[in-house]
Short mmCIF file of C-alpha atoms in Angstrom, two decimals:
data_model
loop_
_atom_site.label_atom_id
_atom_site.label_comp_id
_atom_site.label_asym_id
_atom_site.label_seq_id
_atom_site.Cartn_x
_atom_site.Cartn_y
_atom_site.Cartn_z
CA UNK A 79 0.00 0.00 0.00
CA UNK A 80 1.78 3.34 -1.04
CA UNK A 81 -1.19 5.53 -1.32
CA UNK A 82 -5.27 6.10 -0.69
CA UNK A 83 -7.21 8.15 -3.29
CA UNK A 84 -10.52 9.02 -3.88
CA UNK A 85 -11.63 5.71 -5.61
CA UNK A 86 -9.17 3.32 -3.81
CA UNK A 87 -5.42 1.91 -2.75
CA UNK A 88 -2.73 2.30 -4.85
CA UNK A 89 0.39 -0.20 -4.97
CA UNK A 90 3.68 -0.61 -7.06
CA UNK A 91 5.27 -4.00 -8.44
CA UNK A 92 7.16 -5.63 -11.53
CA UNK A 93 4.44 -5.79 -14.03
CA UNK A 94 6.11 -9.32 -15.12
CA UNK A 95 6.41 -10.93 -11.68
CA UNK A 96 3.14 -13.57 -10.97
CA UNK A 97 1.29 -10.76 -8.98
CA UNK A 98 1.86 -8.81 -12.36
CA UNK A 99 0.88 -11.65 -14.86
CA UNK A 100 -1.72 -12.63 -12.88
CA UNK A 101 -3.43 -8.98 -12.53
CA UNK A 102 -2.99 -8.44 -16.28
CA UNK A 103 -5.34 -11.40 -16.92
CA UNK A 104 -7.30 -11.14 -14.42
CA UNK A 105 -8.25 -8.05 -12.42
CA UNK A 106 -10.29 -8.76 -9.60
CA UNK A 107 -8.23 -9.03 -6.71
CA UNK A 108 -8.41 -8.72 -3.24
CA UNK A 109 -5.72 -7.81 -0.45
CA UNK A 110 -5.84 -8.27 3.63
CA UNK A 111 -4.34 -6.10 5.93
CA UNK A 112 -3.59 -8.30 9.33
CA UNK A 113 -2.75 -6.58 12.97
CA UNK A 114 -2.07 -10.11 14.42
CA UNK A 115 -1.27 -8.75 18.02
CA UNK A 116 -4.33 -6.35 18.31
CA UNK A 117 -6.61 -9.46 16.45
CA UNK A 118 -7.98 -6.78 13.34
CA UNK A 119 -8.08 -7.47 9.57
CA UNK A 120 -9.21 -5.17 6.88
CA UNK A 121 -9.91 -7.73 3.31
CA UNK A 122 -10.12 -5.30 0.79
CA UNK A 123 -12.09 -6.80 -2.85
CA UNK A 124 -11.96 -5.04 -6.37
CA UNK A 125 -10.71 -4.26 -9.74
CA UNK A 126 -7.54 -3.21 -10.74
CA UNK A 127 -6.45 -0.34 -13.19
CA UNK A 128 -3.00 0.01 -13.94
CA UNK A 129 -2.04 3.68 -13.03
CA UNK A 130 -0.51 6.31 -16.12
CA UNK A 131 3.23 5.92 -16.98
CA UNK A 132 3.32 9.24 -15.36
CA UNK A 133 1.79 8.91 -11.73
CA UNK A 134 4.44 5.47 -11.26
CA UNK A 135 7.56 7.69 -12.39
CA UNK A 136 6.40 10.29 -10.13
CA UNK A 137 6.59 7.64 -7.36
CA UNK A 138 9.45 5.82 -9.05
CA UNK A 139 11.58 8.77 -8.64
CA UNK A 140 10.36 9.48 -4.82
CA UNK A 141 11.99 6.29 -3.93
CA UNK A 142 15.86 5.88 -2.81
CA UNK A 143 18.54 5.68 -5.51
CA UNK A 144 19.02 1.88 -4.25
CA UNK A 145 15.35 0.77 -4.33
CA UNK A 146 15.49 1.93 -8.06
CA UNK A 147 18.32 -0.28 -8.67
CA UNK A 148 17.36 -3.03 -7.45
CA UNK A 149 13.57 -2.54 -9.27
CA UNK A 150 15.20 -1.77 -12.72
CA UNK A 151 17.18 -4.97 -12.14
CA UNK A 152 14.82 -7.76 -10.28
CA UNK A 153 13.32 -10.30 -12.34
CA UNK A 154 10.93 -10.00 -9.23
CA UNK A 155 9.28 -13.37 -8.31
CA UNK A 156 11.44 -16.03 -11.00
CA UNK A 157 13.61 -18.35 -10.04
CA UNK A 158 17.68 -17.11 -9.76
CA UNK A 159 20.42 -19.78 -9.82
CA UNK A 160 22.93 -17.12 -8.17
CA UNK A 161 22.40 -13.71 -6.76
CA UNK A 162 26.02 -13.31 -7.59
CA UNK A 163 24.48 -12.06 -11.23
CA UNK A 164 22.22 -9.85 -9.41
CA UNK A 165 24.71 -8.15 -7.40
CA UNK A 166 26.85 -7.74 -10.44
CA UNK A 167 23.94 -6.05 -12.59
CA UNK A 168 23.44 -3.99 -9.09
CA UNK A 169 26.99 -3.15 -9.16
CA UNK A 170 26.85 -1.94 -12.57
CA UNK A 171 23.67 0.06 -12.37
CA UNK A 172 24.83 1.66 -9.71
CA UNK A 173 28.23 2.60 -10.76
CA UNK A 174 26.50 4.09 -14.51
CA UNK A 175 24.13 6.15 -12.04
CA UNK A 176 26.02 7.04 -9.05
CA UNK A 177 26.81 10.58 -9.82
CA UNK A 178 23.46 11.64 -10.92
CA UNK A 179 20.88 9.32 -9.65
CA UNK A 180 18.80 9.69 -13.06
CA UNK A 181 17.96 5.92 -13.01
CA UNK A 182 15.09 5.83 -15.64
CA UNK A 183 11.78 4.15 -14.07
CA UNK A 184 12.12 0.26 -15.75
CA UNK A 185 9.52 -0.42 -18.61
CA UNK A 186 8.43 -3.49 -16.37
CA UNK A 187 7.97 -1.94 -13.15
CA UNK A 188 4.98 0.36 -12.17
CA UNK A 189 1.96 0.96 -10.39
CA UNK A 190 -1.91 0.05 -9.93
CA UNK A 191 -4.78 1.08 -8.23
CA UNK A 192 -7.67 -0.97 -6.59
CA UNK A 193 -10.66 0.60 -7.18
CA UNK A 194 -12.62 -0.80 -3.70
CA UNK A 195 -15.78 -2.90 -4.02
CA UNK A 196 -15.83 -4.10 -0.92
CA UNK A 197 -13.99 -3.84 2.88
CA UNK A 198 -14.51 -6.64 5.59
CA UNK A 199 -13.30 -5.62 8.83
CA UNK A 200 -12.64 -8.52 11.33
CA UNK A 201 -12.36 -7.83 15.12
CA UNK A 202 -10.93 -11.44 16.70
CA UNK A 203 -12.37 -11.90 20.70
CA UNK A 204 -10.85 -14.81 22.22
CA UNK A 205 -13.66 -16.94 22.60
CA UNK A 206 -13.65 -17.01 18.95
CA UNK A 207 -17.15 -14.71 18.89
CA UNK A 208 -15.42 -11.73 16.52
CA UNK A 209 -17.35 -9.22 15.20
CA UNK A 210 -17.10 -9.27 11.47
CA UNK A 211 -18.77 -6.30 9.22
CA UNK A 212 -18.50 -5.90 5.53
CA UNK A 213 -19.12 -2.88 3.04
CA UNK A 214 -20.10 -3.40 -0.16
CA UNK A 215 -20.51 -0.06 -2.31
CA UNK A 216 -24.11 0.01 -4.30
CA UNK A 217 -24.85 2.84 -6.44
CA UNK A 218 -22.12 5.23 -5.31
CA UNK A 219 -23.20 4.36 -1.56
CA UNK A 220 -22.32 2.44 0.86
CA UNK A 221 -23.58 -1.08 2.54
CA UNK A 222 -22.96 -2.32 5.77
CA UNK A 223 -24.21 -5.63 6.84
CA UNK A 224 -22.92 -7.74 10.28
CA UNK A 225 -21.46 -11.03 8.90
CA UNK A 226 -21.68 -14.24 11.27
CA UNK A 227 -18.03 -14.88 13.52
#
């Protein structure tokens, strides 16, 4: 989570990791927030919408010099046979850019927004009785209905 607009969450990845793949063919998803220790959950459900090559640079170039390194070079998610490779491409990338930190944003790395359907907030109790309510948005309002623990 790296933002909260007016229609919903926004979020940044590798658009070829399996999140990525997976979201291009598909995009319904849904996310969970979990506070283990204070027993709350937020499941968030919707659609979605990959965000302008503009908005992720903006955001791109917010981040540290390293984190853009190491998203312009992470094959995010596939399988590596040596991070020695890695480190290598890292060492390059960060030698060509050192001086003037002008790594361009990655063609395969960017962001999307979830435009929110539905929330379910969970409250755990420890005799398992938690109070569950979910919001489901209907013609620009909103829903709430108790669910059962």
């Amino acid at each position: 989570l790296k933002g909260i607009t007016e229609k919903g969450i926004t979020f940044y990845t590798n658009f070829k990791s399996r999140k990525g793949q997976e979201l291009a063919n598909n995009p319904n998803c849904a996310v969970v927030f979990l506070w283990g220790g204070l027993e709350r959950q937020v499941r968030i459900e919707g659609q979605v919408n990959q965000l302008l090559y503009e908005e992720s640079e903006e955001y791109y170039n917010s981040r540290p010099f390293e984190s853009r390194v190491s998203a312009y070079i992470s094959p995010q998610s596939e399988i590596i046979n040596d991070k020695a490779e890695l480190e290598k491409q890292w060492e390059t990338l960060n030698q060509k850019y050192k001086e003037t930190q002008d790594i361009p944003m990655p063609e395969h790395w960017g962001g999307y927004e979830i435009i929110c359907e539905s929330f379910e907030f969970w409250q755990g109790r420890p005799s398992r009785f938690h109070d569950r309510f979910l919001y489901t948005k209907a013609n620009q309002a909103w829903k709430i209905e108790r669910l059962a623990p």
